[in-house]
Coordinates of N, CA and C in Angstrom, one line a residue:
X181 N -105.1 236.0 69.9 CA -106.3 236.4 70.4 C -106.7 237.8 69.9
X182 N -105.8 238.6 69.3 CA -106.1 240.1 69.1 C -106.0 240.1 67.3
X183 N -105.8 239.2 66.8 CA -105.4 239.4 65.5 C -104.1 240.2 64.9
X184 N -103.2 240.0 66.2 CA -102.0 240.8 65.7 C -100.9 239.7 65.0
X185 N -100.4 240.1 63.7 CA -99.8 239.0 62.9 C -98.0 239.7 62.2
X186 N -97.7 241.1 62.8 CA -96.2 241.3 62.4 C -95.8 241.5 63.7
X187 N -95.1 240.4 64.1 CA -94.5 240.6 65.4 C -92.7 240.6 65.6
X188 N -92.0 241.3 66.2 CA -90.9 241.1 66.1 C -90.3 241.1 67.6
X189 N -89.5 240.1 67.6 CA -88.5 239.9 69.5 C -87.7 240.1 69.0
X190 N -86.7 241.1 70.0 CA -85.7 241.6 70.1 C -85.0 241.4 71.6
X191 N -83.9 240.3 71.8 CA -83.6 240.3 73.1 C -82.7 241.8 73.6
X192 N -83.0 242.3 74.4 CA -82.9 243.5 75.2 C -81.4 243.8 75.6
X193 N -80.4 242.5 75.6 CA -79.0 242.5 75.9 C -78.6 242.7 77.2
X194 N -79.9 242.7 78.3 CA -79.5 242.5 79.7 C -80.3 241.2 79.9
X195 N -81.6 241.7 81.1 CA -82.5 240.4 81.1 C -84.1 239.9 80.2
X196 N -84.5 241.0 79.5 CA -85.4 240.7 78.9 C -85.8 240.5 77.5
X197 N -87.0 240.5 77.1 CA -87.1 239.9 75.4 C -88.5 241.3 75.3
X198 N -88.0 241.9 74.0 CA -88.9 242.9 73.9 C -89.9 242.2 72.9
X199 N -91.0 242.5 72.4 CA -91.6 242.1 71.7 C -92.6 243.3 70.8
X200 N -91.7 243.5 69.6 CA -92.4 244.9 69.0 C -94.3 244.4 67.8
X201 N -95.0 244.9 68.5 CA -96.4 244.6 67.4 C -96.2 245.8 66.9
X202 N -96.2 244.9 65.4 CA -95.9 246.5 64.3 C -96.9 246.6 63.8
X203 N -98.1 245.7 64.1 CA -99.7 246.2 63.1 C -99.9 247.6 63.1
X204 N -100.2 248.1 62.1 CA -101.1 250.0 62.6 C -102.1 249.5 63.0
X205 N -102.9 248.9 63.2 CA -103.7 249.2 64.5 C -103.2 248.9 66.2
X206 N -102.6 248.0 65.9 CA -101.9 248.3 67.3 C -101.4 249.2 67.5
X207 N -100.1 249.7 66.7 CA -99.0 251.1 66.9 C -100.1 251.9 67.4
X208 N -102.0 252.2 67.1 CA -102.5 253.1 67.1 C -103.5 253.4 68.7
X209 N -103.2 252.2 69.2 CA -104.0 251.8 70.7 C -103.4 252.9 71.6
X210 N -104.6 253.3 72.0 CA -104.7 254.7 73.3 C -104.0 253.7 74.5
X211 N -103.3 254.3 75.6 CA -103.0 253.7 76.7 C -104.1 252.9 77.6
X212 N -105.4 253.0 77.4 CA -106.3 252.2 78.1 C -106.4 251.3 76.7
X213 N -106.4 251.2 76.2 CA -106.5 249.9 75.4 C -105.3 249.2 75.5
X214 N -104.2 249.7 75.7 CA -102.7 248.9 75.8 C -103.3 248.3 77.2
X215 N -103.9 249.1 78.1 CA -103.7 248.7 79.8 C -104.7 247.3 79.3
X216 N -105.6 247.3 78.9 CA -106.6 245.9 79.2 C -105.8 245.1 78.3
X217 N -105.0 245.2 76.9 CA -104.7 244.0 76.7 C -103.6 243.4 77.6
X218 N -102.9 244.2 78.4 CA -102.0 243.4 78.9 C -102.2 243.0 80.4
X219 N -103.3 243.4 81.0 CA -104.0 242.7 81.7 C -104.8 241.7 81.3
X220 N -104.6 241.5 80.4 CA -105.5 240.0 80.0 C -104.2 239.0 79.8
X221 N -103.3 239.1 79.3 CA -102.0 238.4 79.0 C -101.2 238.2 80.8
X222 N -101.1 239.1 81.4 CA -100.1 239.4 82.9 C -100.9 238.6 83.9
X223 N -100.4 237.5 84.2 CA -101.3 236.2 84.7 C -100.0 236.2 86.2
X224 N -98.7 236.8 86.0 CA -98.5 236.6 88.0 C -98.3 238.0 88.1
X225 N -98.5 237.8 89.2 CA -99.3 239.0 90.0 C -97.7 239.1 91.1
X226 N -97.3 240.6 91.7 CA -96.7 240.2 93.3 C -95.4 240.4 92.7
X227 N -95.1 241.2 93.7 CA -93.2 241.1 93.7 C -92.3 239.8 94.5
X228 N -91.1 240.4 94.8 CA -90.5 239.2 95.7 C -91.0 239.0 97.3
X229 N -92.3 239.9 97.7 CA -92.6 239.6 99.1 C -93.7 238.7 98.6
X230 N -94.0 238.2 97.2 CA -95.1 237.6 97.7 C -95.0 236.1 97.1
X231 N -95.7 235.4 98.0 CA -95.5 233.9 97.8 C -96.4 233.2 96.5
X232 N -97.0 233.6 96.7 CA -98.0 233.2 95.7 C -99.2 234.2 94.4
X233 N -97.7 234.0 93.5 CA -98.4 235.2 92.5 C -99.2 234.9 91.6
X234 N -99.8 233.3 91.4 CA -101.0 233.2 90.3 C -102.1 232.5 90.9
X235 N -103.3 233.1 90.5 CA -104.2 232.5 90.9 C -105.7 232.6 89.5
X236 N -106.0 231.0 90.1 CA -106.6 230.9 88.8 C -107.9 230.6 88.9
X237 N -109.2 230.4 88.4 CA -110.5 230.2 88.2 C -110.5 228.8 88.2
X238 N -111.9 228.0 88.6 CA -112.1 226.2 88.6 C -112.2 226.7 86.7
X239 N -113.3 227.4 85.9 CA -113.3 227.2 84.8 C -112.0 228.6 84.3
X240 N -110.9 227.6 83.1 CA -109.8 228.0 83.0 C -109.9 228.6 80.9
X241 N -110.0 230.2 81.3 CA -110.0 230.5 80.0 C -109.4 229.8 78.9
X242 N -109.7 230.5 77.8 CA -109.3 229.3 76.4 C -107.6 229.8 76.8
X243 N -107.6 231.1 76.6 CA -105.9 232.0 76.8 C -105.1 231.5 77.3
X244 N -105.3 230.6 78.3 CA -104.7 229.9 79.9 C -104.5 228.7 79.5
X245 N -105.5 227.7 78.8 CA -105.4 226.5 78.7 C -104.6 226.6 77.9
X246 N -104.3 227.1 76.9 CA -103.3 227.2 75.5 C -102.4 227.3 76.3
X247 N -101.9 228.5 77.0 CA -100.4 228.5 77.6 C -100.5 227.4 78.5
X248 N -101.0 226.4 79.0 CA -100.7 225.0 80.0 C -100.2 224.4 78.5
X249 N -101.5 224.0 77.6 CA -100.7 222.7 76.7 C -98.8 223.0 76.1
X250 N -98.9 224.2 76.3 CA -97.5 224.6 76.0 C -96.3 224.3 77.3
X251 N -96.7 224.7 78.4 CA -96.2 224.9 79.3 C -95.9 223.7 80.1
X252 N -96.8 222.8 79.7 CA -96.7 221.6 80.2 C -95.7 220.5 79.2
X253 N -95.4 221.4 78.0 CA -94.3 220.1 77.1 C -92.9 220.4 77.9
X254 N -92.6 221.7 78.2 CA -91.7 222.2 78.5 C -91.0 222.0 80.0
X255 N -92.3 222.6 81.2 CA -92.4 222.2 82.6 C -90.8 221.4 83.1
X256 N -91.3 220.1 82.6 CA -90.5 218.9 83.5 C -88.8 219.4 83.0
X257 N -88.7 219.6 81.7 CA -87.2 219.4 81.3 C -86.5 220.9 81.6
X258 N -87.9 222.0 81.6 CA -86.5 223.3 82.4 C -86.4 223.7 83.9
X259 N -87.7 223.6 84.4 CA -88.2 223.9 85.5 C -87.4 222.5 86.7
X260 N -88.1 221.6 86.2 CA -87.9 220.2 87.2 C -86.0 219.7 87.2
X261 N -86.0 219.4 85.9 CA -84.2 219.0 85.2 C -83.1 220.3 85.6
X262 N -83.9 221.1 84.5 CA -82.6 222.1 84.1 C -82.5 222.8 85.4
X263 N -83.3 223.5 86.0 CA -83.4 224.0 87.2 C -83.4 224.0 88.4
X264 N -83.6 222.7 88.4 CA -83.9 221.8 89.8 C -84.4 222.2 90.9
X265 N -86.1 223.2 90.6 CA -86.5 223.7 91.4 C -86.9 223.1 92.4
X266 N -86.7 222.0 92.4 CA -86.9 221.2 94.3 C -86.2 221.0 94.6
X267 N -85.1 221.4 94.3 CA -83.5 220.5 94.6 C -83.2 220.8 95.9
X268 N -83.4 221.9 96.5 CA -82.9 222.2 98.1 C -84.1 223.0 98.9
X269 N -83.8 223.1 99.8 CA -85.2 223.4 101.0 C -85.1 224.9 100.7
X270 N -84.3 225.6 100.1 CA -84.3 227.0 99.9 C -85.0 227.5 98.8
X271 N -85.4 226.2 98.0 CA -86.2 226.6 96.3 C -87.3 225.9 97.0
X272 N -87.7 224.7 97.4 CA -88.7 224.0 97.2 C -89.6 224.7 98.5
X273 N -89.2 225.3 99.3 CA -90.1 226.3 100.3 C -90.9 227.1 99.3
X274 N -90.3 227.8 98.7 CA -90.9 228.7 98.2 C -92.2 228.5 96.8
X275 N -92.0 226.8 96.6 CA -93.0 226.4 95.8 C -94.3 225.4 96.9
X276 N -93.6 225.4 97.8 CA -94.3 224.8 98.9 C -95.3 225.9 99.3
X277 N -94.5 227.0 99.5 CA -95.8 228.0 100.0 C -97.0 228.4 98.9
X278 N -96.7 228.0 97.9 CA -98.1 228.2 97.0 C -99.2 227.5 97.3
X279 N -99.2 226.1 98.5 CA -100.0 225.5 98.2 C -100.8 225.8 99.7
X280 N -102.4 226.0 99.5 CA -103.2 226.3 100.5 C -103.6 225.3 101.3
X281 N -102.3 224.7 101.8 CA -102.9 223.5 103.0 C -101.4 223.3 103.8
X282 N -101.7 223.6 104.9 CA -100.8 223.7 105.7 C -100.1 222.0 106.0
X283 N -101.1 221.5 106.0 CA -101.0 219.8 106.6 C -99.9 219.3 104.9
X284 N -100.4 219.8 103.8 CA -99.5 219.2 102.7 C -98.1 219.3 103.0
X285 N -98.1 221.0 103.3 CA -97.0 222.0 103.0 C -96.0 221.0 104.6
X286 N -96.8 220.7 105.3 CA -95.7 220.1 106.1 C -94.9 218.7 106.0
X287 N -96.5 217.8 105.7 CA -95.8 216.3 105.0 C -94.4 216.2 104.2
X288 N -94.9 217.2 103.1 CA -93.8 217.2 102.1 C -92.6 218.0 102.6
X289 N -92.4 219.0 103.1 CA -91.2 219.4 104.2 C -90.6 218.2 105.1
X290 N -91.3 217.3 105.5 CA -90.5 216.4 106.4 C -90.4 215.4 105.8
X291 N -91.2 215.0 104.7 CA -90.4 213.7 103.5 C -89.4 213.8 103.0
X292 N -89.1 215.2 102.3 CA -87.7 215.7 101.3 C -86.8 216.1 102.1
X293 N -87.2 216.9 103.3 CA -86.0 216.8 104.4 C -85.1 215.2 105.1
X294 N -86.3 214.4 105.2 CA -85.4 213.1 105.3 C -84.7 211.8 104.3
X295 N -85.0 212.6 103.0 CA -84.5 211.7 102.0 C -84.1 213.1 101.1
X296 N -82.8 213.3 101.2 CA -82.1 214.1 100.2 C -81.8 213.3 99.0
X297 N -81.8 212.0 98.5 CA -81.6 211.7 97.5 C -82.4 211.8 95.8
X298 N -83.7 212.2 96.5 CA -85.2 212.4 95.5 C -84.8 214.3 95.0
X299 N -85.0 213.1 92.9 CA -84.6 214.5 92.3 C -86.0 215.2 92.6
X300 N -86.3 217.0 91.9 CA -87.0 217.3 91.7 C -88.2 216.8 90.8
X301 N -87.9 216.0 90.1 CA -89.2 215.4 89.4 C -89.6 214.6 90.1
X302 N -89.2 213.9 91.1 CA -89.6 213.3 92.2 C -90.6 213.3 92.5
X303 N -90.4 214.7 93.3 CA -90.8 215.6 94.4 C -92.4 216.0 93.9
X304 N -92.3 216.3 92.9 CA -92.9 217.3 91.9 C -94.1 216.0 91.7
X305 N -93.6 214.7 91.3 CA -94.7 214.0 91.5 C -95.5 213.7 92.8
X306 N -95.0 214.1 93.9 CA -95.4 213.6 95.5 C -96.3 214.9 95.4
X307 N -96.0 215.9 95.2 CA -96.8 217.1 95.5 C -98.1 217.1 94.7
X308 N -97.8 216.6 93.4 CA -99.3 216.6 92.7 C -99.9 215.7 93.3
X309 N -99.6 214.2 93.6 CA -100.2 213.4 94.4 C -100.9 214.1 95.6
X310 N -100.3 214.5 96.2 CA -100.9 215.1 97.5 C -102.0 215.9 97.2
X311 N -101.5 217.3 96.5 CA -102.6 217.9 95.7 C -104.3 217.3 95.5
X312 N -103.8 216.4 94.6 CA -104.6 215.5 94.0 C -105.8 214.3 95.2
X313 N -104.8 214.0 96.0 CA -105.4 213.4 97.1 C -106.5 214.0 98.2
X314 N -105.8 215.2 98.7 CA -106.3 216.4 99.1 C -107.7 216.6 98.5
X315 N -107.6 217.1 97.1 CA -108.9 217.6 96.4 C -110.1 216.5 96.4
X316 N -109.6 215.1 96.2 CA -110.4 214.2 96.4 C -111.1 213.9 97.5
X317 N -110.3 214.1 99.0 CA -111.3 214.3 100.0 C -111.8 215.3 100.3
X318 N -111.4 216.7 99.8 CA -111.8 218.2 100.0 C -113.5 217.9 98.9
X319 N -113.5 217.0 98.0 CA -114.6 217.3 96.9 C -115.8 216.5 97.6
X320 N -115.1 216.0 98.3 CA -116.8 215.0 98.9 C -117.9 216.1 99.4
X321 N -117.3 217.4 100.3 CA -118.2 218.4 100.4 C -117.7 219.4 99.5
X322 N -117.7 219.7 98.6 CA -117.6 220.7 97.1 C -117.5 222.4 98.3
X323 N -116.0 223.2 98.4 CA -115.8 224.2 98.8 C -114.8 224.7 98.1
X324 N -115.1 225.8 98.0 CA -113.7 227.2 97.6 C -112.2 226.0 98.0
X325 N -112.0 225.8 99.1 CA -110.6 225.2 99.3 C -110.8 224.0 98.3
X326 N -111.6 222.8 97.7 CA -111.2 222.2 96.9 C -111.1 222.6 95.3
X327 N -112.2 223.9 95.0 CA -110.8 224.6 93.8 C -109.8 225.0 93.4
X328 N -109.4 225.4 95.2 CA -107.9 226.0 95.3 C -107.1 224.7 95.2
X329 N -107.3 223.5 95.5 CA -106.4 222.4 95.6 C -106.1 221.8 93.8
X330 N -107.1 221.8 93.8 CA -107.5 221.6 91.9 C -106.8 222.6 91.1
X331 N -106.9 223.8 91.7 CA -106.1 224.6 90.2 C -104.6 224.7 91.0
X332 N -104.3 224.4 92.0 CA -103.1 224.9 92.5 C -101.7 224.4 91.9
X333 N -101.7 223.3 91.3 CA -100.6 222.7 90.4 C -100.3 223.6 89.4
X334 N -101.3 224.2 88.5 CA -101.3 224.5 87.1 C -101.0 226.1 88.0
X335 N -101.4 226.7 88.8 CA -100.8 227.9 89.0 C -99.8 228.0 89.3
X336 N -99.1 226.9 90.4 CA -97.6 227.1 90.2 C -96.6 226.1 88.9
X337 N -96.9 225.7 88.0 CA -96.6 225.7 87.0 C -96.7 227.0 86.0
X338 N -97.5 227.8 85.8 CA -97.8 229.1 85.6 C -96.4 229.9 86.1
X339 N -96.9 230.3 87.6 CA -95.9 231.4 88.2 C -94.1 231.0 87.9
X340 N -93.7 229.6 87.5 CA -92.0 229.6 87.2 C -91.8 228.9 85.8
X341 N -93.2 229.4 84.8 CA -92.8 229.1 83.6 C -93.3 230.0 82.4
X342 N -94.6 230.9 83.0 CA -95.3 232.0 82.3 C -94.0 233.0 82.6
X343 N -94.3 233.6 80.9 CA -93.6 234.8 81.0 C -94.1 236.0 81.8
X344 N -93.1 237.1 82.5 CA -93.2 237.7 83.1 C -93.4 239.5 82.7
X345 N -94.5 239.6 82.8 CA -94.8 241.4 82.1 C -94.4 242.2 82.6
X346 N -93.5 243.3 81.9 CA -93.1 244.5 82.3 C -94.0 245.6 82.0
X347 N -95.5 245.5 82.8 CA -96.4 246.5 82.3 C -96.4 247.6 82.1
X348 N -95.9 248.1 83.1 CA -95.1 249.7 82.4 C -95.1 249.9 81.6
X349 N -94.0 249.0 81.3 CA -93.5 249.3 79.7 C -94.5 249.4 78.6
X350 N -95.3 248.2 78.7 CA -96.4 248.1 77.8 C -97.9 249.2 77.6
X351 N -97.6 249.5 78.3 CA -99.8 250.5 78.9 C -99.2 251.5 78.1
X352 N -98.0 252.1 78.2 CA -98.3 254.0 78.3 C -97.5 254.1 76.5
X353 N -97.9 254.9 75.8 CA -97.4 255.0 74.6 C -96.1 256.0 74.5
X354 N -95.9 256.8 75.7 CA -94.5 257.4 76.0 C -93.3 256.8 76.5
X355 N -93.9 256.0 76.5 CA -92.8 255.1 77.5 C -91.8 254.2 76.0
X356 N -90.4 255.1 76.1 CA -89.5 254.4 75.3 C -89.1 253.0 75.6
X357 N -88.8 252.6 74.5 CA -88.0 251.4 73.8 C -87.2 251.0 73.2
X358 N -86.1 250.3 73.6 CA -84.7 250.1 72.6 C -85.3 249.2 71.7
X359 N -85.0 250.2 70.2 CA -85.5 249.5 68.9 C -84.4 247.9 68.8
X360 N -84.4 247.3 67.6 CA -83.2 246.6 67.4 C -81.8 247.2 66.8
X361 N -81.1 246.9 67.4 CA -79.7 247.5 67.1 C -79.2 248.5 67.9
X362 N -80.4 249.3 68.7 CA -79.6 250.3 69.1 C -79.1 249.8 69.8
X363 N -77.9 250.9 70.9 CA -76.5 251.0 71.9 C -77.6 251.1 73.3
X364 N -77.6 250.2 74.7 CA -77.6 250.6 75.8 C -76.0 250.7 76.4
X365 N -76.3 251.5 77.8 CA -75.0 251.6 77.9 C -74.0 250.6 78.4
X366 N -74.4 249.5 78.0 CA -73.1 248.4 77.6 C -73.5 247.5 76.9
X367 N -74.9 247.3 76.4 CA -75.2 246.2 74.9 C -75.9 247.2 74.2
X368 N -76.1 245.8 73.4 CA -77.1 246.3 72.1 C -77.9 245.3 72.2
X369 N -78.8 245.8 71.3 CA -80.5 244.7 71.1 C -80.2 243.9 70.2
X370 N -80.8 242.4 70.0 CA -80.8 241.7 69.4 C -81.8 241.3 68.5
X371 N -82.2 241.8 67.5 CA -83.2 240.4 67.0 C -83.1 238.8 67.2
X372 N -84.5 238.1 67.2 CA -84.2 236.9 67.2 C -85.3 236.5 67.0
X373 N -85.1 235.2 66.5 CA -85.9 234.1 66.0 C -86.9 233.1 66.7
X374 N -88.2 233.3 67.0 CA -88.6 232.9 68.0 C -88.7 231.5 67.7
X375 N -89.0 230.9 66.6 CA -88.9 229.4 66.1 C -87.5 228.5 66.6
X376 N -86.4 230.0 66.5 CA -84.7 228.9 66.9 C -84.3 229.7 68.2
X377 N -85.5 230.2 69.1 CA -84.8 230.5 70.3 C -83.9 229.8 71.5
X378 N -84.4 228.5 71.2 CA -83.3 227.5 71.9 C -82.1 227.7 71.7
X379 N -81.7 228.2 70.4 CA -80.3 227.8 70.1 C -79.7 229.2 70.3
X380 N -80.7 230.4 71.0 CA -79.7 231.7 70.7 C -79.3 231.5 72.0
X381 N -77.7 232.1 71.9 CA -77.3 232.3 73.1 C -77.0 233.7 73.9
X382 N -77.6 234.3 74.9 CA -77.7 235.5 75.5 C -76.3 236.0 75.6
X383 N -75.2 235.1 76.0 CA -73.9 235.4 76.7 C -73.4 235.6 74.8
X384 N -73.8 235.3 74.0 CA -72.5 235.6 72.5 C -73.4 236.4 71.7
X385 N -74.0 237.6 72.2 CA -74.0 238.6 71.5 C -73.6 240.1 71.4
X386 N -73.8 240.8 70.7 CA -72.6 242.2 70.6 C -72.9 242.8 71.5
X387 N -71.7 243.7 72.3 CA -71.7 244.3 73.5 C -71.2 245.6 72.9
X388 N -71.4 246.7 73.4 CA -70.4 248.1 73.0 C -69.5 248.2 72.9
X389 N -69.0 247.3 74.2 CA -67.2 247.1 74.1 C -67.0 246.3 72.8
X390 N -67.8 245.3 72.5 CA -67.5 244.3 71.1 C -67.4 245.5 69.7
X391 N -68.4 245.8 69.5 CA -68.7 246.4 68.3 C -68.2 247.6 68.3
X392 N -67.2 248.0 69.6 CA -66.0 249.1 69.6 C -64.8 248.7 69.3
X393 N -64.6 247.8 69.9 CA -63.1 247.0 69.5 C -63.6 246.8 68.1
X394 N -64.5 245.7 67.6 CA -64.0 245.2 65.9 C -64.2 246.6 65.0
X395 N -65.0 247.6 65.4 CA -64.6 249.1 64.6 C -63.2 249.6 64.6
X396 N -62.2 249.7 65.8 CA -60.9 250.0 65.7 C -60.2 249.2 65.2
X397 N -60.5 247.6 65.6 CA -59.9 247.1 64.6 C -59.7 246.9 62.8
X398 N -61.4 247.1 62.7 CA -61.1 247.7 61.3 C -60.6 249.6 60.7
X399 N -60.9 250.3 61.8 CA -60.1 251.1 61.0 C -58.5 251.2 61.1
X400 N -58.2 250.0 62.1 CA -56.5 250.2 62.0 C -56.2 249.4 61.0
X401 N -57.0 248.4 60.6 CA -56.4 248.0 59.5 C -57.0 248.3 57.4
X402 N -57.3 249.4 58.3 CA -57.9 250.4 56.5 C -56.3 251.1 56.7
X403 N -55.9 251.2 58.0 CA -55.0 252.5 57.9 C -53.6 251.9 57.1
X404 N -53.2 250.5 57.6 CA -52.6 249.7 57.4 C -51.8 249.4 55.6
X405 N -53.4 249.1 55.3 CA -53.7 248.7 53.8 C -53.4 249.9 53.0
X406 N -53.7 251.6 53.5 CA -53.2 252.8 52.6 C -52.1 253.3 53.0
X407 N -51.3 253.0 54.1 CA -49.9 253.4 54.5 C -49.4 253.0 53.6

């Protein structure tokens, strides 16, 4: 969207993925131009008190729609499978409260409560159903509550699959950053490949302690070879 085309990720070696734009014109953006682009990109909103951090328009920018057709290949196999965010009444509450209808939010509470057997994709289909049913009778009189029922799927698909901005980081041009390679005080930064991100693994890469040990191990054995 910005025409920035040298980009480099660097995973951070605790929890995040940095993402260096090395264009000169970027490097050269005043802190109000950093703040709007990354309010155009920072789509959930809210800390951990809040239930419902995305909220979206009936017409859904081009920016938005691109991250769904993406977000939607992915959705079912990390969110639904790998994660099993409906799996117990302690996850699926808190996907339950995104949705603006109390009458839903309870049906589906006392369906999944009485049938523990239903995976998350299940689930995940009952809820859009509902959703979906909901907006169909909410559209006969066309109101605010049946756009909220209509976008309310894709926003919580959004809020547990959109990446998550560390705005700070990004707005202020003082605000440091571990380049790649450097030492924090127990990792180091990674480069990585965003085309073979699947296959990097967070837990096998160099730690201080790592890249301290194989240094003494090589200089005990320089010492070894000239004794």
């Amino acid at each position: 969207d910005f025409g920035f085309k040298h980009l480099l990720w660097v995973y951070s070696g605790r929890r995040g993925v940095h993402c260096w734009v090395c264009d000169e014109n970027a490097r050269k953006l005043s802190n109000e131009n950093r703040s709007a682009i990354v309010s155009y990109l920072a789509l959930i909103k809210g800390g951990a008190q809040v239930n419902k951090k995305v909220h979206l328009n009936k017409a859904l920018h081009p920016s938005i729609r691109r991250s769904l057709n993406i977000i939607e290949d992915y959705f079912e196999d990390i969110v639904l499978k790998d994660q099993d965010v409906l799996g117990s009444e302690e996850n699926w509450s808190k996907v339950l409260n995104c949705i603006p209808d109390d009458e839903i939010i309870k049906k589906l509470t006392n369906k999944w409560n009485s049938s523990q057997s239903k995976s998350s994709v299940q689930k995940w289909e009952e809820l859009v159903n509902e959703l979906e049913n909901a907006a169909n009778v909410s559209g006969k009189k066309f109101s605010k509550k049946t756009e909220q029922l209509q976008s309310c799927k894709f926003e919580i698909m959004i809020q547990y699959t959109y990446p998550r901005i560390d705005e700070a980081v990004s707005k202020h041009i003082n605000h440091l950053l571990k380049g790649p390679f450097c030492a924090h005080p127990k990792t180091v930064c990674v480069p990585i490949q965003p085309e073979d991100c699947e296959n990097f693994d967070p837990f096998n890469v160099p730690t201080v302690a790592s890249v301290y040990n194989e240094l003494n191990q090589y200089i005990e054995g320089e010492r070894k070879v000239h004794s």
